[in-house]
Every structure is written in C-alpha cells, then in structure tokens.
PDB file of C-alpha atoms and ligand atoms in Angstrom:
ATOM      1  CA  UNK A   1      -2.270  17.500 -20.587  1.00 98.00           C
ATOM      2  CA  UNK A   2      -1.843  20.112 -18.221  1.00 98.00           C
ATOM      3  CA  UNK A   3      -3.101  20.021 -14.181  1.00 98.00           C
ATOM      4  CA  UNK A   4      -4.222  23.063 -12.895  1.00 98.00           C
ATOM      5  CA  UNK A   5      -3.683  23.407  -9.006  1.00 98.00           C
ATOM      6  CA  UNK A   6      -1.427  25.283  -6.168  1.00 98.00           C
ATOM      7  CA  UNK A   7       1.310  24.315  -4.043  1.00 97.00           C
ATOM      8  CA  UNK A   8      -0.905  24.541  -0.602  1.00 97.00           C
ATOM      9  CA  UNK A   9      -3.913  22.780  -1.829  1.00 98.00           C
ATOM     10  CA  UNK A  10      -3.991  19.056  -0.805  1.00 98.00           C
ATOM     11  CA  UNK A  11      -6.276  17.884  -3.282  1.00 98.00           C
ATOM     12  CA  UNK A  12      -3.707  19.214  -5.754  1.00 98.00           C
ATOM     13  CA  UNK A  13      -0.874  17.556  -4.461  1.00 98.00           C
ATOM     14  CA  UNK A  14      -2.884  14.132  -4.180  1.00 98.00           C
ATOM     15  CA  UNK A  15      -3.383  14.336  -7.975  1.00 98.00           C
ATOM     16  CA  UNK A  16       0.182  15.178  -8.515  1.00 98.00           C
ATOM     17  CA  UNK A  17       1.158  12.189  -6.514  1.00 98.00           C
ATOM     18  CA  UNK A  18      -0.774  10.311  -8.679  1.00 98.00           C
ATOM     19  CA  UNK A  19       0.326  11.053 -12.105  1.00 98.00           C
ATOM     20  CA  UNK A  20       3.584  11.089 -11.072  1.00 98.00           C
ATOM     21  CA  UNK A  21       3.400   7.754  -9.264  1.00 97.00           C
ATOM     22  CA  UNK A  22       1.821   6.454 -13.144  1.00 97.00           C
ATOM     23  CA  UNK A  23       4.463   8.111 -15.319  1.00 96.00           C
ATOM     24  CA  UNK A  24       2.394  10.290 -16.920  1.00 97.00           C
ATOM     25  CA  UNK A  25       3.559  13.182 -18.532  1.00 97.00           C
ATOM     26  CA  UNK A  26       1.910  16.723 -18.138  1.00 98.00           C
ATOM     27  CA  UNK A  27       2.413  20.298 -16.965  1.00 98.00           C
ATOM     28  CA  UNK A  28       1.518  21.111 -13.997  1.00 98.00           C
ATOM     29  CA  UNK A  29       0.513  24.634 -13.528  1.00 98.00           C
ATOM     30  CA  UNK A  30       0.220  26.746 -10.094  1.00 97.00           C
ATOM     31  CA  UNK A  31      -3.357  28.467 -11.253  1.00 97.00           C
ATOM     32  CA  UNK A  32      -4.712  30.002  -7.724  1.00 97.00           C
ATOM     33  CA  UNK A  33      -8.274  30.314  -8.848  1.00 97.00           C
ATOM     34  CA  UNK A  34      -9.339  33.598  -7.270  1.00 96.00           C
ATOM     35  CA  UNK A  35      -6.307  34.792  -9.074  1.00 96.00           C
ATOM     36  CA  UNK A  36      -7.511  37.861 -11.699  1.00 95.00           C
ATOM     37  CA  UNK A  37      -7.290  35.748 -14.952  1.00 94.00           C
ATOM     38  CA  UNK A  38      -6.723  32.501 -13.823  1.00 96.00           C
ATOM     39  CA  UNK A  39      -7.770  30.258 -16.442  1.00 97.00           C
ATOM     40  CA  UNK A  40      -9.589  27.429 -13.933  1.00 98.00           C
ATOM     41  CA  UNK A  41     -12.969  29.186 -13.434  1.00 97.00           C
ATOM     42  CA  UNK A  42     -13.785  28.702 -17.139  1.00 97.00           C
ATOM     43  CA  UNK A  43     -11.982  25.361 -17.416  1.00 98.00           C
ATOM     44  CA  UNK A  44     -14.179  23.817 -14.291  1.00 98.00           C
ATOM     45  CA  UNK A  45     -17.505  25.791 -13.588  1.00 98.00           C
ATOM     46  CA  UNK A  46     -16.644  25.179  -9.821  1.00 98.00           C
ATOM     47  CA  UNK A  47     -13.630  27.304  -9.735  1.00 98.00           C
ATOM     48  CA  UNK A  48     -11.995  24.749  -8.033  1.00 98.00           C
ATOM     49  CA  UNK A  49      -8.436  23.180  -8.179  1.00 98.00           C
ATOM     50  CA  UNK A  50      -7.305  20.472  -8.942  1.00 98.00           C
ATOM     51  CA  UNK A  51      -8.243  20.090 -12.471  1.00 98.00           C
ATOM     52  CA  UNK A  52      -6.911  18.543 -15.249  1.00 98.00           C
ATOM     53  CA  UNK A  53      -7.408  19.893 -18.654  1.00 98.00           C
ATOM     54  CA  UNK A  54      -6.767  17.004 -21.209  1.00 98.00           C
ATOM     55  CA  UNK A  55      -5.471  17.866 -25.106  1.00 97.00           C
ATOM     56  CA  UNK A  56      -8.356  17.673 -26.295  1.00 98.00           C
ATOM     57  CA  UNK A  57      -9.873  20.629 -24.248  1.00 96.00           C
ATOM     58  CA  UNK A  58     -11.700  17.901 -21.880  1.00 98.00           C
ATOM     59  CA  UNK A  59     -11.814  19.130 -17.980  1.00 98.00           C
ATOM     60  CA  UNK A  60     -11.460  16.547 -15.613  1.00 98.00           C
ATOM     61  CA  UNK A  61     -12.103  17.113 -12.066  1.00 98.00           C
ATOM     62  CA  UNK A  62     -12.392  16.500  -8.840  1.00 98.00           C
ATOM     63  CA  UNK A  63      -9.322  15.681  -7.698  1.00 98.00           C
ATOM     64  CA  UNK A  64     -11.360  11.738  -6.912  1.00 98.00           C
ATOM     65  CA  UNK A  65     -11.817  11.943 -10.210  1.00 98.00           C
ATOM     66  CA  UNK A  66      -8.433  12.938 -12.188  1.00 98.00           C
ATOM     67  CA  UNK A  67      -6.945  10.121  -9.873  1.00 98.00           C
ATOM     68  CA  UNK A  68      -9.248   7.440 -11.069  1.00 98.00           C
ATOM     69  CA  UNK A  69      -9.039   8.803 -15.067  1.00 98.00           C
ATOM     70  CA  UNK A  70      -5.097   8.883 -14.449  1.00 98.00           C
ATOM     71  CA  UNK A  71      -5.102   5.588 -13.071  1.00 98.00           C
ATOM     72  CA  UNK A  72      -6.524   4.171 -15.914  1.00 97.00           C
ATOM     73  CA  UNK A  73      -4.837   5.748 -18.167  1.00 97.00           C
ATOM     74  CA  UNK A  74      -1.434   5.417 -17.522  1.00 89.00           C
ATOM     75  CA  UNK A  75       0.990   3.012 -17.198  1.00 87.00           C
ATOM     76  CA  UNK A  76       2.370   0.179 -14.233  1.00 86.00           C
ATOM     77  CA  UNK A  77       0.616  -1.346 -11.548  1.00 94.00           C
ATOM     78  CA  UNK A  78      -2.925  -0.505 -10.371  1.00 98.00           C
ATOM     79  CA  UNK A  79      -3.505   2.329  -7.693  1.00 98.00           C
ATOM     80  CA  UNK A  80      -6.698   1.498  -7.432  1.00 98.00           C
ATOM     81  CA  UNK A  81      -7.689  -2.182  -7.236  1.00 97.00           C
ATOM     82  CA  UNK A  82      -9.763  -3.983  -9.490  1.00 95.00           C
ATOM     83  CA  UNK A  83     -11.340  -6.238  -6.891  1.00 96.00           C
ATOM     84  CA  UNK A  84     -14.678  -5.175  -5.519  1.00 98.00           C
ATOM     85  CA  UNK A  85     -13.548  -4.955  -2.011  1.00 98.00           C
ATOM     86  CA  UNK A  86     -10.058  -4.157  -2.243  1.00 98.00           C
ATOM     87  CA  UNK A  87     -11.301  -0.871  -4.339  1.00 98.00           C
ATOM     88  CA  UNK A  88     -13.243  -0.485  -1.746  1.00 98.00           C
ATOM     89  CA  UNK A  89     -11.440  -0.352   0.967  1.00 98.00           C
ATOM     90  CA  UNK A  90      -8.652   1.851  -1.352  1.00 98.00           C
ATOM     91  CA  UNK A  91     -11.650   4.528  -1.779  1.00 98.00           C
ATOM     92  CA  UNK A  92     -12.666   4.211   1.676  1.00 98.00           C
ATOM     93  CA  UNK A  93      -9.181   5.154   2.297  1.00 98.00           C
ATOM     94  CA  UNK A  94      -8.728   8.042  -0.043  1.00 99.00           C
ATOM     95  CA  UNK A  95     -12.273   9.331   1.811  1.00 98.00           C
ATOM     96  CA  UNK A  96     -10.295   9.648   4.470  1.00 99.00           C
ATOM     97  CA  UNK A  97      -7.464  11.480   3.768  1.00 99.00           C
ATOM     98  CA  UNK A  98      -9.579  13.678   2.272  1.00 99.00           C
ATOM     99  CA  UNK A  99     -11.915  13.875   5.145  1.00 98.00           C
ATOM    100  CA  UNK A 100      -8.679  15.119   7.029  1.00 98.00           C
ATOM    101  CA  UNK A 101      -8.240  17.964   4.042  1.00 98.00           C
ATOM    102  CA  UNK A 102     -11.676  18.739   3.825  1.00 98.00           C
ATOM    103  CA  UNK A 103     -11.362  19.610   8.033  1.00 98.00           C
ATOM    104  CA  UNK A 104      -7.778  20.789   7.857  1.00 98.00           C
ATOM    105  CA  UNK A 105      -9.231  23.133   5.512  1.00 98.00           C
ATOM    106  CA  UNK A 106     -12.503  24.123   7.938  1.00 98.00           C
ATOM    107  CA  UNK A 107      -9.614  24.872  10.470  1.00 98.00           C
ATOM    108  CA  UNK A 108      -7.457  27.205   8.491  1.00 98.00           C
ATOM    109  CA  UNK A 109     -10.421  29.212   6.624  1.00 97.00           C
ATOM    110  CA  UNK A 110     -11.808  29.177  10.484  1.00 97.00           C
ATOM    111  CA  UNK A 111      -8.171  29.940  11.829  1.00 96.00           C
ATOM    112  CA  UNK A 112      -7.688  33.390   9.114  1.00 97.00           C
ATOM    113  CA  UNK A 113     -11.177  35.226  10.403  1.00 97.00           C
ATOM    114  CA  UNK A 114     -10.230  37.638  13.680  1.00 97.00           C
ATOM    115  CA  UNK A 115      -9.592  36.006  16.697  1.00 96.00           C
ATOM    116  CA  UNK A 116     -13.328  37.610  18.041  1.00 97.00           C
ATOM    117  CA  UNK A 117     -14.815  36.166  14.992  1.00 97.00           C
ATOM    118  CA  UNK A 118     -13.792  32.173  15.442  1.00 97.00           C
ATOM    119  CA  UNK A 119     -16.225  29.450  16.525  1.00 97.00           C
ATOM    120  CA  UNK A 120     -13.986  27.489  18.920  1.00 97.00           C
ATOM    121  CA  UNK A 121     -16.947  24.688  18.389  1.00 97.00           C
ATOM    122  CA  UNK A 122     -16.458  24.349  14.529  1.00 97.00           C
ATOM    123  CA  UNK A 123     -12.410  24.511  15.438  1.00 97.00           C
ATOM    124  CA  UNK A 124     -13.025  21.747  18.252  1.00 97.00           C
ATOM    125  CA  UNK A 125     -14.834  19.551  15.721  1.00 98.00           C
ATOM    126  CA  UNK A 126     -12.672  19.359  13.089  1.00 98.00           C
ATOM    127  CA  UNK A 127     -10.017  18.804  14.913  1.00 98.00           C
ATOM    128  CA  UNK A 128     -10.913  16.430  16.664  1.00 98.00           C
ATOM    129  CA  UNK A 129     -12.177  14.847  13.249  1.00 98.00           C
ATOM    130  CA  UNK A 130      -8.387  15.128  12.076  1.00 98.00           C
ATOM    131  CA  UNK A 131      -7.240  13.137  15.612  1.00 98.00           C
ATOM    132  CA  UNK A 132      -9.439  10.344  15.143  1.00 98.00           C
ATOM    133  CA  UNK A 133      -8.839  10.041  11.419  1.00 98.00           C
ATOM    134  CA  UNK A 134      -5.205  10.085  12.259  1.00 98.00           C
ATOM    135  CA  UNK A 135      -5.726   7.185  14.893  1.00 98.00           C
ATOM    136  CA  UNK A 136      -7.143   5.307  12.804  1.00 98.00           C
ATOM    137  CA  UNK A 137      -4.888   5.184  10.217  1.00 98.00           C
ATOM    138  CA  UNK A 138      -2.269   4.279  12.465  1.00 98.00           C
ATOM    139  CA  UNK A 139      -3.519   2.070  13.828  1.00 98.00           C
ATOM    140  CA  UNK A 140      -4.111  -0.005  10.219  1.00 98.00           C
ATOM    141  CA  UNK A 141      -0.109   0.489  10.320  1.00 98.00           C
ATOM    142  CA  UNK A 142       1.056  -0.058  13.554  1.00 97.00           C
ATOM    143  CA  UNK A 143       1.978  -3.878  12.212  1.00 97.00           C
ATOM    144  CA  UNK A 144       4.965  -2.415  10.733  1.00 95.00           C
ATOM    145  CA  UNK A 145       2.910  -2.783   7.367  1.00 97.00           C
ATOM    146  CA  UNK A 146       4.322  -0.145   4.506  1.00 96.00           C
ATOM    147  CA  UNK A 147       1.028  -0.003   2.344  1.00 98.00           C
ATOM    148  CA  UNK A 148      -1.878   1.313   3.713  1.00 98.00           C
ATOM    149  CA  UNK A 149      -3.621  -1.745   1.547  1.00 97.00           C
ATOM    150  CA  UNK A 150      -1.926  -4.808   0.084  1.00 95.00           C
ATOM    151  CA  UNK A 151       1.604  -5.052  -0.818  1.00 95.00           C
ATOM    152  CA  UNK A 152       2.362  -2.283  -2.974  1.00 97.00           C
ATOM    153  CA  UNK A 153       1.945   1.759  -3.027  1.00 98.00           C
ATOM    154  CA  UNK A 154      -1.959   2.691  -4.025  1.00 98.00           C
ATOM    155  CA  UNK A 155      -4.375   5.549  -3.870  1.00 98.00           C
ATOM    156  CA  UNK A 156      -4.844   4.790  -0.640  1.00 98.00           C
ATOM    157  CA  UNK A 157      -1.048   5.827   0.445  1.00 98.00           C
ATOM    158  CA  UNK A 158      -1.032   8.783  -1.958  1.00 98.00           C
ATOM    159  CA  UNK A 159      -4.114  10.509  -0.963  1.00 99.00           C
ATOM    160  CA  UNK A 160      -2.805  10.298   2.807  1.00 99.00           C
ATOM    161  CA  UNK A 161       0.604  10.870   2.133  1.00 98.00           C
ATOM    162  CA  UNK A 162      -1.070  13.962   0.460  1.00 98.00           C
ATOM    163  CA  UNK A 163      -2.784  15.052   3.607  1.00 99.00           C
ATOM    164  CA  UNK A 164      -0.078  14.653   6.461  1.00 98.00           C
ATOM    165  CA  UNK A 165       1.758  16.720   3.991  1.00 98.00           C
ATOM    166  CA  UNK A 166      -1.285  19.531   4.354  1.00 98.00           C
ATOM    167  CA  UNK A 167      -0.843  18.995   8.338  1.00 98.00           C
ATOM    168  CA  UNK A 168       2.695  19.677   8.142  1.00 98.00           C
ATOM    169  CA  UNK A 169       2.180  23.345   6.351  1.00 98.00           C
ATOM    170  CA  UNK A 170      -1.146  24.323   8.194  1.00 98.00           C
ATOM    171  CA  UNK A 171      -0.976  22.515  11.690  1.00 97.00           C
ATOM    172  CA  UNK A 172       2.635  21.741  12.322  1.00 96.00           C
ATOM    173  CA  UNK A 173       1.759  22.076  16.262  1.00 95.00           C
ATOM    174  CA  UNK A 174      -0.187  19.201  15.848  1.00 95.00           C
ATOM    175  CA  UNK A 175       2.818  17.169  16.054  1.00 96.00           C
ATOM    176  CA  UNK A 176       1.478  13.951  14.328  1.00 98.00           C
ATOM    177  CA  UNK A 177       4.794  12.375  14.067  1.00 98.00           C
ATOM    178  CA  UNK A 178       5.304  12.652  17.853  1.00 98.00           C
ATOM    179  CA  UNK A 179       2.190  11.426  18.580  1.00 98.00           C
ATOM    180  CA  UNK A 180       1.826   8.210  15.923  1.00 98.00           C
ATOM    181  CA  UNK A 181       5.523   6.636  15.404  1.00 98.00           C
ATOM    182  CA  UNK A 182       3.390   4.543  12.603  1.00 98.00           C
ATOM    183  CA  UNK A 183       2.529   7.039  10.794  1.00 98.00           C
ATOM    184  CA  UNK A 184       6.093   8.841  10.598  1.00 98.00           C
ATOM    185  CA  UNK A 185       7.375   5.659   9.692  1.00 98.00           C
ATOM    186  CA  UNK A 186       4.714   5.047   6.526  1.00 98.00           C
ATOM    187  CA  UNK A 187       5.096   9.249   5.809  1.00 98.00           C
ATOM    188  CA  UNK A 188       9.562   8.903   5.486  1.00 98.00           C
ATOM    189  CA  UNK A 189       9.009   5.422   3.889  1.00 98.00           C
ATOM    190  CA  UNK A 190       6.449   6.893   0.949  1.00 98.00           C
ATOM    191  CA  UNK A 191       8.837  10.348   0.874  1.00 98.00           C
ATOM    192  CA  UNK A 192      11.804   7.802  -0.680  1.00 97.00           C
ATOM    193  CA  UNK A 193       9.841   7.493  -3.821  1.00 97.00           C
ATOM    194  CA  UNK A 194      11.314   8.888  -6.846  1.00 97.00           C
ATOM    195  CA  UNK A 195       8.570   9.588  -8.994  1.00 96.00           C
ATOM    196  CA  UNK A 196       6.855  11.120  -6.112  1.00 97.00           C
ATOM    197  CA  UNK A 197       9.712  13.908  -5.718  1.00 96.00           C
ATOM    198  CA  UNK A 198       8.585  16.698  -7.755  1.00 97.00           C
ATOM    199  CA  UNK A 199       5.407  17.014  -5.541  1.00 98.00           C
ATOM    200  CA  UNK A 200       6.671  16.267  -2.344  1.00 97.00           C
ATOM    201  CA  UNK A 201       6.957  19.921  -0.341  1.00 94.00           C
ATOM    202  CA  UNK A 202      10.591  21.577  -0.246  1.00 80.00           C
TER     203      UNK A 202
HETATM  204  N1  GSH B   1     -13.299  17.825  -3.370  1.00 53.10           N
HETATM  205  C1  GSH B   1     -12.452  18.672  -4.182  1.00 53.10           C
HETATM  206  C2  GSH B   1     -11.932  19.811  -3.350  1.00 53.10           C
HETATM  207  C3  GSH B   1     -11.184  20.843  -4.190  1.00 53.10           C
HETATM  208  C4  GSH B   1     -11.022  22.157  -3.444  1.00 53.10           C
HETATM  209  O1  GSH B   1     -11.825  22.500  -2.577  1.00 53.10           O
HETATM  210  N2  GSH B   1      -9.961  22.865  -3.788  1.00 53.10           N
HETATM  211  C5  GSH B   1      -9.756  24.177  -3.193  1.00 53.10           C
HETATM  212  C6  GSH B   1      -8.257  24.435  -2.991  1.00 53.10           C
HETATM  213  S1  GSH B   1      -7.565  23.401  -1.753  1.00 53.10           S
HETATM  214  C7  GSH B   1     -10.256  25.244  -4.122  1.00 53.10           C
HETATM  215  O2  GSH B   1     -10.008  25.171  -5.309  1.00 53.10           O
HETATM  216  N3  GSH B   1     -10.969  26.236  -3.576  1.00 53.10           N
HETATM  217  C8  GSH B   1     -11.481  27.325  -4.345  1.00 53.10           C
HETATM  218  C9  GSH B   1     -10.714  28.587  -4.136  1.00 53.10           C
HETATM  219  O3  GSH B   1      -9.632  28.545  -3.544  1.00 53.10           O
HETATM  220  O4  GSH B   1     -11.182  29.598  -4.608  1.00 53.10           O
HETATM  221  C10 GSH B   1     -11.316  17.829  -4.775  1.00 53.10           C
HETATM  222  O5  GSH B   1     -11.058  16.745  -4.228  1.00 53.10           O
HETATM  223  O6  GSH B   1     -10.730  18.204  -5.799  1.00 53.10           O
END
C-alpha cells in the first residue's frame, strides 16, 4: 500500500506515526495535492492528504480513518483501545491534537495573506485554542505519566506527538517546551521510538 501525504502536513505525519508504530509496510509518497499531476485528487475526491491507497485500488482516508483501518490491520498491541471508554477517551484525545492542527493550520493559511489582509480576531482565536489545548494536555501529564492513556504508546500519543511536531515547523515562537516542562518531557520520551524515526522531522 502506498500513503499519499507531505512532509508539513500534520495529519500526514500522524498516519505515518501510525503505520510505522504497527509495522506495516508501505510507501510513503510526498504527493502535494495542488501539485500539476498529483495523483491524490483522483485517488480521494477531497483532494486532501493523507490518504492511503490500498493494493487493491481502495482509498482510505481521513487521516482518523487510515489510523483506525491501520490499527486493525496490523500487527502488536492496540493503539486504539477496545474498551468503550478507554477508546473513548483515546479518540477524545486524537480530537485534540487534531483540534491543535486544524487551528495551527487557520493560523498559517491566516499568517501567508498580506499583513493588511489578516484578521488579528481569527489569529487571536486559534491561538488561543492551541494554548488551552496545550494546557490541557499537560496537565493529564504533569504526574510524570509517559502515555497520554494507560501504560503503553496509543493513538492518543501519536496524534499529539504529531501536532507539537506541526508547532515546532509553523509556530516555533510559541515556545511550548518552555512553557509546559510536561509536555517536553512526553515529546523527547515518544522521539526515542524506533519505529517512529522515519517520520519524525530532521
Ligand atoms: N481532517 C483531515 C485533514 C486533512 C487536510 O486538511 N490535509 C491538508 C494538508 S495538511 C490538505 O490536504 N489540504 C488540501 C491542499 O493542500 O490542497 C485529516 O485528518 O486527514
């Protein structure tokens, strides 16, 4: 199977994390989709990466989706729970993270029109939506805990591991490491990985 995505897109990188994290082998192609003859317009109707194009011609996305189908499908432990509210809260945490894309990416697309042209409101919003997510999720880890949920790497770690990683290329004045010691401890923790390597940025 091959996955479809870029280097700067978050969403990408979460699904990366993911097959990686599950052994499962693919090629993963950089496929920018306003790119003249990219091939993900016709593969996903959306134009949108990530997506993952099975053997069989099949298109899976979002990038929600390829992690649940890829989580199912390959091998070693669960990244997403099988308990009701365990999954749950896994999800709830993978909403997150990419509630934090979704406004990291309002902020850049926001950031690139002329400085006349901005809406410091629509700025102000998301980034404050960024802050609080950020709080939040350090404060779940300020116990020292490694895993976002339960004892072991999940979803829940991946998906934000995927967006700090976004923060780091499009908002490194944001300084989260400076301002949440938790959450630079859970980011250099999750970077020691090994399967996670190939995806992590340079
Ligand atoms: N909710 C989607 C978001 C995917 C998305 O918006 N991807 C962006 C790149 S980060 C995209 O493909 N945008 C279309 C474009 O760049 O033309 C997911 O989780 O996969």
């Amino acid at each position: 199977m091959k996955l479809l995505g870029s280097d700067t897109s978050p969403y990408t990188r979460k699904a990366r994390f993911v097959l990686l994290e599950k052994g499962l082998a693919h090629d993963y192609v950089v496929a920018p989709p306003r790119e003249p003859g990219s091939p993900v317009p016709q593969a996903n109707p959306l134009g949108r990466i990530p997506t993952l194009l099975l053997d069989d011609g099949t298109a899976v996305f979002d990038s929600a989706v390829i992690c649940e189908y890829a989580d199912a499908l390959g091998a070693g432990p669960a990244l997403i729970p099988a308990g009701r509210e365990a999954r749950m809260r896994v999800r709830r945490w993978e909403a997150l993270a990419d509630g934090i894309m979704d406004s990291a990416v309002a902020v850049r697309v926001e950031s690139l029109r002329p400085p006349e042209r901005q809406d410091p409101a629509t700025l102000a919003l998301h980034g404050a939506a960024i802050g609080r997510a950020l709080a939040h999720a350090a404060a779940a880890l300020a116990d020292g805990r490694a895993f976002l949920e339960g004892d072991a790497c999940s979803l829940a770690d991946l998906a934000l591991l995927a967006a700090l990683a976004y923060l780091d290329l499009r908002q490194p004045e944001r300084d989260w490491r400076g301002a949440w010691p938790a959450l630079a401890r859970f980011d250099a923790a999750l970077r020691t990985r090994p399967a996670l390597r190939a995806a992590l940025p340079g």
